[in-house]
Short mmCIF file of C-alpha atoms and ligand atoms in Angstrom, two decimals:
data_model
loop_
_atom_site.label_atom_id
_atom_site.label_comp_id
_atom_site.label_asym_id
_atom_site.label_seq_id
_atom_site.Cartn_x
_atom_site.Cartn_y
_atom_site.Cartn_z
CA UNK A 1 61.82 129.21 -1.79
CA UNK A 2 64.88 130.91 -0.18
CA UNK A 3 68.23 129.75 -1.61
CA UNK A 4 70.99 130.43 0.87
CA UNK A 5 74.68 130.68 0.03
CA UNK A 6 76.99 129.16 2.58
CA UNK A 7 78.96 132.45 2.85
CA UNK A 8 75.85 133.90 4.53
CA UNK A 9 76.33 131.59 7.49
CA UNK A 10 80.11 131.30 7.50
CA UNK A 11 80.68 133.21 10.70
CA UNK A 12 77.63 132.63 12.83
CA UNK A 13 74.56 130.56 12.99
CA UNK A 14 71.30 131.89 11.65
CA UNK A 15 67.63 131.32 12.17
CA UNK A 16 65.41 131.69 9.12
CA UNK A 17 61.64 131.40 8.84
CA UNK A 18 60.42 129.40 5.86
CA UNK A 19 58.26 126.47 4.85
CA UNK A 20 61.01 125.26 2.53
CA UNK A 21 64.58 126.38 2.04
CA UNK A 22 67.78 125.24 0.35
CA UNK A 23 71.41 125.87 1.05
CA UNK A 24 73.85 125.86 -1.84
CA UNK A 25 76.94 123.88 -0.81
CA UNK A 26 80.34 125.35 -1.79
CA UNK A 27 81.87 121.94 -2.52
CA UNK A 28 80.97 118.26 -2.50
CA UNK A 29 80.68 117.00 1.08
CA UNK A 30 82.56 113.91 2.22
CA UNK A 31 79.95 112.78 4.77
CA UNK A 32 76.27 113.14 5.46
CA UNK A 33 74.61 113.04 8.88
CA UNK A 34 71.31 111.22 8.68
CA UNK A 35 68.96 111.45 11.60
CA UNK A 36 66.37 108.67 11.80
CA UNK A 37 62.82 109.37 12.86
CA UNK A 38 62.33 107.46 16.08
CA UNK A 39 64.35 105.89 18.92
CA UNK A 40 65.22 102.74 16.97
CA UNK A 41 65.87 104.34 13.55
CA UNK A 42 69.44 104.76 12.35
CA UNK A 43 71.33 107.96 13.13
CA UNK A 44 74.84 108.05 11.63
CA UNK A 45 77.45 109.89 9.64
CA UNK A 46 77.75 107.97 6.36
CA UNK A 47 79.12 108.44 2.85
CA UNK A 48 76.94 110.93 1.02
CA UNK A 49 75.12 108.30 -1.01
CA UNK A 50 71.81 106.60 -0.24
CA UNK A 51 71.79 103.32 1.69
CA UNK A 52 69.75 100.30 0.57
CA UNK A 53 66.13 100.32 1.77
CA UNK A 54 66.18 98.21 4.93
CA UNK A 55 64.13 95.03 4.98
CA UNK A 56 61.65 93.52 5.76
CA UNK A 57 59.25 96.25 4.61
CA UNK A 58 56.57 94.96 6.96
CA UNK A 59 58.58 96.52 9.80
CA UNK A 60 58.88 99.96 8.19
CA UNK A 61 56.14 101.61 10.25
CA UNK A 62 57.98 100.64 13.44
CA UNK A 63 61.56 101.10 12.34
CA UNK A 64 61.76 104.15 10.05
CA UNK A 65 59.58 107.01 8.86
CA UNK A 66 57.51 105.11 6.30
CA UNK A 67 56.74 108.41 4.53
CA UNK A 68 60.36 108.82 3.48
CA UNK A 69 61.85 105.32 3.33
CA UNK A 70 61.58 104.94 -0.46
CA UNK A 71 62.98 108.39 -1.31
CA UNK A 72 65.88 107.99 -3.72
CA UNK A 73 67.85 110.86 -2.16
CA UNK A 74 69.47 111.23 1.26
CA UNK A 75 67.11 112.50 3.89
CA UNK A 76 66.48 112.56 7.62
CA UNK A 77 63.97 113.72 10.18
CA UNK A 78 64.15 117.37 11.38
CA UNK A 79 67.86 117.83 10.76
CA UNK A 80 70.71 116.95 8.48
CA UNK A 81 74.36 117.90 8.24
CA UNK A 82 77.26 117.58 5.85
CA UNK A 83 80.97 117.42 6.53
CA UNK A 84 83.50 118.94 4.11
CA UNK A 85 87.03 117.79 3.41
CA UNK A 86 88.46 120.51 5.70
CA UNK A 87 86.52 119.10 8.68
CA UNK A 88 83.92 121.88 8.79
CA UNK A 89 80.30 120.92 9.14
CA UNK A 90 77.11 122.56 7.91
CA UNK A 91 74.01 121.82 9.96
CA UNK A 92 70.43 122.50 8.95
CA UNK A 93 67.96 121.77 11.74
CA UNK A 94 64.28 122.47 12.13
CA UNK A 95 63.11 124.10 15.33
CA UNK A 96 59.67 122.55 14.95
CA UNK A 97 58.05 119.18 14.33
CA UNK A 98 56.77 117.77 11.00
CA UNK A 99 59.94 118.58 9.09
CA UNK A 100 62.48 116.77 6.96
CA UNK A 101 65.95 117.61 5.66
CA UNK A 102 67.39 116.22 2.43
CA UNK A 103 70.61 116.33 0.46
CA UNK A 104 70.15 116.40 -3.29
CA UNK A 105 73.30 117.01 -5.34
CA UNK A 106 74.83 120.19 -3.95
CA UNK A 107 71.86 121.46 -1.98
CA UNK A 108 70.90 120.76 1.60
CA UNK A 109 67.18 121.46 1.86
CA UNK A 110 64.57 121.60 4.55
CA UNK A 111 60.85 121.14 4.15
CA UNK A 112 58.01 121.54 6.61
CA UNK A 113 54.91 119.33 6.24
CA UNK A 114 53.03 121.99 8.21
CA UNK A 115 53.34 125.79 8.12
CA UNK A 116 56.30 128.08 7.87
CA UNK A 117 58.70 127.27 10.70
CA UNK A 118 62.08 128.40 12.07
CA UNK A 119 65.21 126.74 10.67
CA UNK A 120 68.59 126.76 12.39
CA UNK A 121 71.55 126.95 10.03
CA UNK A 122 75.15 126.89 11.20
CA UNK A 123 78.60 126.25 9.78
CA UNK A 124 81.79 125.37 11.66
CA UNK A 125 82.92 122.84 14.27
CA UNK A 126 80.53 119.92 14.67
CA UNK A 127 80.31 120.01 18.48
CA UNK A 128 79.56 123.75 18.60
CA UNK A 129 76.83 123.47 15.98
CA UNK A 130 74.99 120.60 17.65
CA UNK A 131 75.33 122.28 21.05
CA UNK A 132 73.79 125.48 19.72
CA UNK A 133 71.05 123.56 17.90
CA UNK A 134 70.15 121.75 21.14
CA UNK A 135 70.07 125.08 22.99
CA UNK A 136 67.70 126.55 20.38
CA UNK A 137 65.48 123.47 20.61
CA UNK A 138 65.40 123.82 24.39
CA UNK A 139 64.15 127.40 24.16
CA UNK A 140 61.27 126.31 21.94
CA UNK A 141 60.38 122.81 23.08
CA UNK A 142 61.50 122.54 26.69
CA UNK A 143 61.60 126.07 28.11
CA UNK A 144 60.48 125.21 31.63
CA UNK A 145 60.94 121.47 31.78
CA UNK A 146 61.69 120.12 35.22
CA UNK A 147 63.79 117.37 33.67
CA UNK A 148 67.41 116.75 34.56
CA UNK A 149 67.08 118.41 37.94
CA UNK A 150 67.73 114.95 39.38
CA UNK A 151 70.07 112.21 38.15
CA UNK A 152 68.46 109.51 36.04
CA UNK A 153 67.32 106.58 38.18
CA UNK A 154 69.27 103.31 38.06
CA UNK A 155 66.98 100.69 36.66
CA UNK A 156 66.62 96.94 36.72
CA UNK A 157 64.37 96.01 33.79
CA UNK A 158 62.91 92.56 33.15
CA UNK A 159 63.13 92.56 29.34
CA UNK A 160 66.68 91.61 28.35
CA UNK A 161 66.89 88.51 30.53
CA UNK A 162 63.35 87.21 30.83
CA UNK A 163 61.70 88.67 27.73
CA UNK A 164 58.04 87.61 27.68
CA UNK A 165 58.42 84.88 30.27
CA UNK A 166 57.74 86.99 33.32
CA UNK A 167 55.37 85.87 36.01
CA UNK A 168 54.56 86.96 39.51
CA UNK A 169 56.45 84.47 41.65
CA UNK A 170 59.71 84.46 39.70
CA UNK A 171 59.74 88.27 39.64
CA UNK A 172 59.14 88.41 43.41
CA UNK A 173 62.08 86.05 43.83
CA UNK A 174 64.34 88.23 41.67
CA UNK A 175 63.30 91.39 43.52
CA UNK A 176 64.50 89.75 46.72
CA UNK A 177 67.69 88.40 45.18
CA UNK A 178 68.67 91.84 43.93
CA UNK A 179 69.41 92.44 47.63
CA UNK A 180 70.98 95.79 48.36
CA UNK A 181 72.24 96.49 44.82
CA UNK A 182 71.80 100.24 44.37
CA UNK A 183 68.87 100.27 41.94
CA UNK A 184 66.31 103.07 42.21
CA UNK A 185 63.67 101.42 40.02
CA UNK A 186 62.61 97.84 39.32
CA UNK A 187 60.77 97.95 36.02
CA UNK A 188 58.44 95.25 34.75
CA UNK A 189 58.52 95.07 30.97
CA UNK A 190 56.39 93.41 28.28
CA UNK A 191 54.55 90.22 29.26
CA UNK A 192 52.23 91.28 32.13
CA UNK A 193 49.33 92.51 29.99
CA UNK A 194 46.29 90.64 28.77
CA UNK A 195 46.81 91.77 25.17
CA UNK A 196 48.43 94.63 23.32
CA UNK A 197 45.65 97.17 23.84
CA UNK A 198 44.24 95.52 26.98
CA UNK A 199 46.38 96.88 29.79
CA UNK A 200 45.22 94.69 32.63
CA UNK A 201 47.13 91.81 34.20
CA UNK A 202 47.10 88.39 32.55
CA UNK A 203 46.86 85.03 34.28
CA UNK A 204 50.55 85.05 35.20
CA UNK A 205 49.86 87.89 37.67
CA UNK A 206 46.98 86.59 39.79
CA UNK A 207 47.64 88.95 42.71
CA UNK A 208 47.23 91.91 40.38
CA UNK A 209 49.23 94.97 39.46
CA UNK A 210 48.88 96.84 42.73
CA UNK A 211 50.33 93.85 44.57
CA UNK A 212 53.23 93.79 42.09
CA UNK A 213 53.98 97.49 42.63
CA UNK A 214 53.69 97.01 46.41
CA UNK A 215 56.14 94.13 46.28
CA UNK A 216 58.67 96.35 44.49
CA UNK A 217 58.13 99.27 46.82
CA UNK A 218 58.65 97.00 49.80
CA UNK A 219 62.28 96.60 48.61
CA UNK A 220 62.71 100.37 49.01
CA UNK A 221 62.61 101.16 45.29
CA UNK A 222 60.20 102.74 42.85
CA UNK A 223 58.02 100.51 40.72
CA UNK A 224 58.34 100.80 36.94
CA UNK A 225 56.05 99.49 34.24
CA UNK A 226 56.19 99.10 30.45
CA UNK A 227 53.13 99.78 28.31
CA UNK A 228 52.52 100.48 24.63
CA UNK A 229 49.36 102.58 24.95
CA UNK A 230 49.13 103.89 21.38
CA UNK A 231 48.94 100.53 19.60
CA UNK A 232 46.67 97.52 19.65
CA UNK A 233 46.25 94.20 17.89
CA UNK A 234 42.93 93.27 16.26
CA UNK A 235 42.48 90.50 18.82
CA UNK A 236 42.40 93.00 21.71
CA UNK A 237 39.15 93.98 23.39
CA UNK A 238 40.14 97.59 22.81
CA UNK A 239 40.16 97.14 19.05
CA UNK A 240 37.07 94.94 18.98
CA UNK A 241 35.04 97.40 21.08
CA UNK A 242 36.37 100.67 19.70
CA UNK A 243 37.57 100.16 16.16
CA UNK A 244 36.40 103.74 15.45
CA UNK A 245 39.24 105.03 17.67
CA UNK A 246 41.87 103.67 15.27
CA UNK A 247 43.70 105.60 12.61
CA UNK A 248 42.63 105.12 9.00
CA UNK A 249 44.09 106.37 5.73
CA UNK A 250 42.42 108.54 3.10
CA UNK A 251 40.63 105.54 1.61
CA UNK A 252 39.27 104.43 4.99
CA UNK A 253 41.62 101.49 5.56
CA UNK A 254 43.26 101.00 8.94
CA UNK A 255 46.82 102.36 8.95
CA UNK A 256 49.43 99.68 9.68
CA UNK A 257 51.59 100.32 12.73
CA UNK A 258 53.82 97.40 11.72
CA UNK A 259 54.11 93.89 13.05
CA UNK A 260 55.23 92.43 16.39
CA UNK A 261 54.14 89.71 18.83
CA UNK A 262 53.30 87.63 15.73
CA UNK A 263 50.48 90.06 14.92
CA UNK A 264 49.73 93.15 12.89
CA UNK A 265 49.60 96.37 14.88
CA UNK A 266 47.20 99.30 14.60
CA UNK A 267 47.47 102.88 15.83
CA UNK A 268 45.08 104.84 18.02
CA UNK A 269 43.85 108.14 16.64
CA UNK A 270 44.82 110.08 19.74
CA UNK A 271 42.86 113.14 18.55
CA UNK A 272 39.61 111.18 18.97
CA UNK A 273 38.16 112.58 22.22
CA UNK A 274 37.08 109.16 23.51
CA UNK A 275 40.47 107.60 22.74
CA UNK A 276 42.15 110.54 24.51
CA UNK A 277 39.88 110.09 27.54
CA UNK A 278 40.71 106.37 27.59
CA UNK A 279 44.45 107.18 27.53
CA UNK A 280 44.07 109.61 30.42
CA UNK A 281 42.17 106.97 32.40
CA UNK A 282 44.86 104.39 31.68
CA UNK A 283 47.65 106.64 32.94
CA UNK A 284 45.70 107.38 36.11
CA UNK A 285 45.03 103.68 36.60
CA UNK A 286 48.69 102.77 36.31
CA UNK A 287 49.67 105.48 38.78
CA UNK A 288 46.92 104.31 41.15
CA UNK A 289 48.39 100.80 41.04
CA UNK A 290 51.57 102.40 42.38
CA UNK A 291 53.89 102.62 39.36
CA UNK A 292 55.95 105.81 39.37
CA UNK A 293 58.30 105.07 36.46
CA UNK A 294 56.54 104.59 33.15
CA UNK A 295 58.27 103.25 30.04
CA UNK A 296 55.78 104.03 27.28
CA UNK A 297 56.78 102.19 24.13
CA UNK A 298 55.88 101.89 20.44
CA UNK A 299 54.93 105.56 20.64
CA UNK A 300 55.68 106.21 16.94
CA UNK A 301 52.13 104.95 16.33
CA UNK A 302 50.83 108.33 17.53
CA UNK A 303 52.63 110.09 14.67
CA UNK A 304 51.83 107.88 11.68
CA UNK A 305 50.27 109.42 8.60
CA UNK A 306 46.49 109.14 8.49
CA UNK A 307 43.19 110.98 8.49
CA UNK A 308 42.64 112.11 12.05
CA UNK A 309 39.51 113.08 13.90
CA UNK A 310 41.13 116.47 14.40
CA UNK A 311 42.89 117.53 11.21
CA UNK A 312 46.43 118.42 12.22
CA UNK A 313 50.02 117.56 11.25
CA UNK A 314 50.88 114.06 12.45
CA UNK A 315 53.79 114.96 14.75
CA UNK A 316 51.90 117.90 16.21
CA UNK A 317 49.07 115.46 17.00
CA UNK A 318 51.57 113.13 18.67
CA UNK A 319 53.04 115.99 20.71
CA UNK A 320 49.55 116.90 21.90
CA UNK A 321 49.06 113.28 22.93
CA UNK A 322 52.33 113.28 24.90
CA UNK A 323 51.17 116.42 26.67
CA UNK A 324 47.94 114.63 27.66
CA UNK A 325 49.82 111.54 28.85
CA UNK A 326 52.24 113.68 30.84
CA UNK A 327 49.46 115.66 32.48
CA UNK A 328 47.51 112.50 33.30
CA UNK A 329 50.47 110.69 34.89
CA UNK A 330 51.61 113.82 36.76
CA UNK A 331 55.01 115.49 36.73
CA UNK A 332 56.09 113.46 39.76
CA UNK A 333 56.18 110.28 37.64
CA UNK A 334 59.34 109.48 35.70
CA UNK A 335 58.34 109.31 32.04
CA UNK A 336 60.59 107.37 29.65
CA UNK A 337 59.54 107.46 25.99
CA UNK A 338 60.60 104.57 23.75
CA UNK A 339 60.11 103.89 20.04
CA UNK A 340 59.32 107.59 19.94
CA UNK A 341 59.79 110.16 17.20
CA UNK A 342 62.58 112.23 18.72
CA UNK A 343 61.83 115.93 18.30
CA UNK A 344 58.15 115.86 19.33
CA UNK A 345 59.08 114.20 22.65
CA UNK A 346 61.49 116.92 23.80
CA UNK A 347 60.15 118.81 26.82
CA UNK A 348 57.32 116.37 27.50
CA UNK A 349 59.16 113.43 29.02
CA UNK A 350 62.04 112.89 31.44
CA UNK A 351 64.03 110.49 29.31
CA UNK A 352 64.09 109.20 25.79
CA UNK A 353 65.46 105.96 24.33
CA UNK A 354 67.85 107.15 21.69
CA UNK A 355 68.82 103.91 19.97
CA UNK A 356 67.61 100.47 18.98
CA UNK A 357 67.50 97.62 21.50
CA UNK A 358 70.75 96.10 22.67
CA UNK A 359 71.06 92.34 22.67
CA UNK A 360 73.23 89.56 24.09
CA UNK A 361 74.99 89.50 20.68
CA UNK A 362 76.97 92.11 18.74
CA UNK A 363 75.37 91.82 15.30
CA UNK A 364 73.68 89.21 13.13
CA UNK A 365 74.85 88.52 9.59
CA UNK A 366 71.27 88.10 8.35
CA UNK A 367 70.03 91.39 9.79
CA UNK A 368 73.08 93.52 9.13
CA UNK A 369 74.27 92.26 5.73
CA UNK A 370 71.33 90.55 4.03
CA UNK A 371 68.44 92.68 5.26
CA UNK A 372 70.66 95.76 5.67
CA UNK A 373 68.68 96.60 8.77
CA UNK A 374 70.48 98.78 11.36
CA UNK A 375 67.34 99.05 13.52
CA UNK A 376 66.90 95.44 14.56
CA UNK A 377 68.03 94.72 18.13
CA UNK A 378 71.78 94.22 18.45
CA UNK A 379 74.50 95.82 20.55
CA UNK A 380 76.48 97.25 17.65
CA UNK A 381 73.36 98.92 16.19
CA UNK A 382 72.51 100.35 19.58
CA UNK A 383 75.94 101.85 20.27
CA UNK A 384 76.17 103.35 16.77
CA UNK A 385 72.88 105.22 16.90
CA UNK A 386 73.19 106.29 20.53
CA UNK A 387 76.54 107.98 19.86
CA UNK A 388 75.05 109.85 16.93
CA UNK A 389 72.28 111.18 19.12
CA UNK A 390 74.52 112.11 22.03
CA UNK A 391 73.95 115.80 21.24
CA UNK A 392 70.47 115.45 22.78
CA UNK A 393 71.98 115.05 26.26
CA UNK A 394 71.59 118.69 27.41
CA UNK A 395 67.87 118.50 26.65
CA UNK A 396 66.74 115.46 28.65
CA UNK A 397 67.98 112.15 30.04
CA UNK A 398 69.18 109.92 27.23
CA UNK A 399 68.61 106.19 27.60
CA UNK A 400 71.08 103.97 25.71
CA UNK A 401 69.26 100.79 26.85
CA UNK A 402 70.67 98.24 29.29
CA UNK A 403 74.23 97.04 29.94
CA UNK A 404 75.25 93.44 30.53
CA UNK A 405 77.55 92.14 33.25
CA UNK A 406 76.83 88.43 33.09
CA UNK A 407 78.83 86.22 30.74
CA UNK A 408 76.78 83.05 31.32
CA UNK A 409 73.96 83.75 28.87
CA UNK A 410 75.87 86.18 26.74
CA UNK A 411 77.67 86.08 23.41
CA UNK A 412 79.29 89.51 23.73
CA UNK A 413 83.03 89.55 24.34
CA UNK A 414 84.35 91.17 27.51
CA UNK A 415 85.43 94.19 25.38
CA UNK A 416 81.96 94.53 23.86
CA UNK A 417 80.27 94.31 27.25
CA UNK A 418 82.64 96.93 28.62
CA UNK A 419 81.95 99.21 25.64
CA UNK A 420 78.24 98.98 26.34
CA UNK A 421 78.81 99.78 30.02
CA UNK A 422 80.90 102.76 28.96
CA UNK A 423 78.04 103.92 26.77
CA UNK A 424 75.87 103.98 29.90
CA UNK A 425 78.58 105.94 31.73
CA UNK A 426 78.73 108.66 29.08
CA UNK A 427 74.92 108.85 28.81
CA UNK A 428 74.70 108.86 32.62
CA UNK A 429 71.77 106.47 32.38
CA UNK A 430 72.34 103.06 33.91
CA UNK A 431 70.22 99.98 33.61
CA UNK A 432 70.56 96.22 33.39
CA UNK A 433 68.36 93.16 33.13
CA UNK A 434 70.96 90.71 34.45
CA UNK A 435 69.58 88.04 36.76
CA UNK A 436 71.47 87.82 40.06
CA UNK A 437 71.83 84.04 39.72
CA UNK A 438 73.67 84.45 36.42
CA UNK A 439 76.32 86.72 37.89
CA UNK A 440 79.64 85.43 39.23
CA UNK A 441 81.05 87.15 42.33
CA UNK A 442 83.31 89.37 40.29
CA UNK A 443 80.50 90.25 37.84
CA UNK A 444 78.30 91.17 40.79
CA UNK A 445 81.07 93.46 42.08
CA UNK A 446 81.39 95.07 38.64
CA UNK A 447 77.65 95.73 38.54
CA UNK A 448 77.71 97.20 42.05
CA UNK A 449 80.54 99.56 41.27
CA UNK A 450 78.99 100.50 37.88
CA UNK A 451 75.81 101.56 39.68
CA UNK A 452 77.72 103.29 42.45
CA UNK A 453 80.14 105.54 40.55
CA UNK A 454 79.52 108.88 38.93
CA UNK A 455 82.25 109.34 36.36
CA UNK A 456 83.68 112.50 34.88
CA UNK A 457 82.83 112.53 31.18
CA UNK A 458 84.54 114.53 28.46
CA UNK A 459 84.10 114.18 24.73
CA UNK A 460 87.41 114.11 22.92
CA UNK A 461 86.25 113.29 19.39
CA UNK A 462 83.22 112.12 17.46
CA UNK A 463 83.55 108.62 18.95
CA UNK A 464 86.18 109.14 21.66
CA UNK A 465 85.44 109.97 25.27
CA UNK A 466 87.41 110.43 28.47
CA UNK A 467 85.70 108.58 31.28
CA UNK A 468 87.52 109.61 34.45
CA UNK A 469 91.13 108.86 33.49
CA UNK A 470 90.34 106.30 30.79
CA UNK A 471 90.13 106.97 27.07
CA UNK A 472 87.30 105.05 25.44
CA UNK A 473 87.03 104.71 21.68
CA UNK A 474 83.66 103.52 20.37
CA UNK A 475 84.88 103.31 16.75
CA UNK A 476 84.38 99.52 16.51
CA UNK A 477 80.60 99.96 16.68
CA UNK A 478 80.37 102.66 14.03
CA UNK A 479 80.89 101.11 10.56
CA UNK A 480 77.83 100.11 8.60
CA UNK A 481 78.06 96.91 6.58
CA UNK A 482 79.15 97.16 2.96
CA UNK A 483 76.23 97.52 0.62
CA UNK A 484 75.35 93.99 -0.56
CA UNK A 485 76.13 93.22 -4.21
CA UNK A 486 75.59 90.34 -6.65
CA UNK A 487 74.52 87.05 -5.12
CA UNK A 488 74.50 88.44 -1.55
CA UNK A 489 72.10 91.17 -2.66
CA UNK A 490 69.89 88.61 -4.39
CA UNK A 491 69.89 86.31 -1.37
CA UNK A 492 69.11 89.34 0.83
CA UNK A 493 66.09 90.16 -1.34
CA UNK A 494 64.83 86.56 -0.91
CA UNK A 495 65.25 86.72 2.87
CA UNK A 496 63.53 90.13 2.87
CA UNK A 497 60.65 88.75 0.80
CA UNK A 498 60.24 85.85 3.24
CA UNK A 499 60.35 88.31 6.12
CA UNK A 500 57.38 90.15 4.64
CA UNK A 501 55.14 87.03 4.82
CA UNK A 502 53.03 86.92 7.97
CA UNK A 503 53.02 83.14 8.21
CA UNK A 504 56.83 83.01 8.04
CA UNK A 505 57.12 85.64 10.75
CA UNK A 506 54.63 83.74 12.90
CA UNK A 507 56.50 80.48 12.40
CA UNK A 508 59.79 82.22 13.14
CA UNK A 509 58.33 83.57 16.37
CA UNK A 510 57.18 80.12 17.48
CA UNK A 511 60.55 78.51 16.65
CA UNK A 512 62.45 81.31 18.33
CA UNK A 513 60.31 81.10 21.42
CA UNK A 514 61.09 77.38 21.68
CA UNK A 515 64.82 78.08 21.40
CA UNK A 516 64.55 80.90 23.88
CA UNK A 517 62.67 78.89 26.50
CA UNK A 518 65.35 76.21 26.26
CA UNK A 519 68.01 78.86 26.83
CA UNK A 520 66.20 80.24 29.89
CA UNK A 521 65.73 76.87 31.49
CA UNK A 522 69.40 75.96 31.13
C1 9PG B 1 59.20 94.77 24.59
C2 9PG B 1 60.37 95.53 24.00
C3 9PG B 1 61.26 96.19 25.07
C4 9PG B 1 62.30 97.04 24.39
C5 9PG B 1 61.64 98.06 23.47
C6 9PG B 1 60.78 97.32 22.44
O1 9PG B 1 60.72 95.20 15.55
N1 9PG B 1 61.43 96.06 16.10
O2 9PG B 1 62.16 96.79 15.44
C7 9PG B 1 61.42 96.18 17.52
C8 9PG B 1 62.34 96.98 18.11
C9 9PG B 1 62.37 97.10 19.49
C10 9PG B 1 61.47 96.41 20.26
C11 9PG B 1 60.54 95.61 19.67
C12 9PG B 1 60.51 95.48 18.29
O3 9PG B 1 61.59 96.49 21.64
O4 9PG B 1 62.59 98.84 22.82
O5 9PG B 1 63.09 97.71 25.36
O6 9PG B 1 60.48 96.98 25.95
O7 9PG B 1 59.83 96.51 23.11
O8 9PG B 1 58.45 94.14 23.60
#
């Protein structure tokens, strides 16, 4: 295995071919840059010591790379970096999928789960290194991508106000009430489908999906739709009729894709020719209904470890699947990937969600401190990870999730809401789920001008940006909670244990839904 001395890369960056390599660090770093696997996983500069394993473990398949979560040393997906006391940074980044970077004592090492690959190594000023890394990735993963020729569309999305309680008539009403607000896309999120796996309308959409798309298009906008095509629950017709299309492990057991909607999730083996044909048909169906903006979610399921029909590295298999999906939907559709492993998606979609979900609150004590989970929806978690993935911006549109303008149903302070809006400005990707009836006159004006302006953005520091003539400091969203100790740690373990029980999660969902419906009807 090549052992590289840092003096070899002092002046310039280098590209080295290897399956594994290590770089000997000249001194102990003060910070480590960890890059989480998929949209929702943590990306952050932290102290160079491991963080607690986030809980509950039942969520690992959908929140982290389950193959690496129990490693005792620092590691991240595809790239890693260290910062030294003098401010210089050393970056090691793979230029291919199926790779991992770790920091063990004084060596930064890269390892490919597949063949020999190209590694990018560079030392110097952080911004320059990440810029050059992105440029090298572009050459290899997105050489002729059409992306970014046009501005990202401005989106109204149903999720962060209505959650699952969408239905035909109330959506039609909202589409009308949005009036002449300058949205380009009205996107229907989770809640329209029969089951996770059965992508046909449920009883709440009696007129059907084509009628829904037509209704949106009649307002002069594009129709957007959310789907999670690579997962299914056991209750779905898809699973019941085609259990042979689902990914299994070496001992023949179905691979867990995590837990959501009060149910366990399973992953399609996208290399199975019949599953692939079904996916192609689904994309064509959705386009035929009239949806031109597709938010495909829970995509990590296509890259989980398992024994595939076609034996190939898991992320390479996922990338092939994205290629199929892209071809089937056509390049004229706008393709947003969500819950997606980051590197394999570059070049095959228009936009990528680069952080966890925002929420109407900043952070929750239980999630942040007891479960030590930086992936769970929350505005602080979202801002933190998005800023640490900002370097992806030259490669494709980066989606930081929605902003809020309404204060009626919202626990964020004015400063926190503004910070989130500023995040959208710097990402140049604007969306909201706010309901018109929740907005005061002045909030409506703020939303209108947010959608209307195109600001001049300049990065002035790791977390500081100039937005037109304002200086915006995102530092308040960056710190991770202190590592829990003593009784807090013990209590956290209990909460984590409870969170791993299906019946508790189910009960929690029912109770939460009750609370939520009360909130909506108020
Ligand atoms: C619909 C939502 C919205 C949202 C997506 C995704 O358990 N989790 O960690 C978890 C994270 C995000 C998530 C669901 C679960 O939300 O990001 O925009 O479309 O699905 O269900």
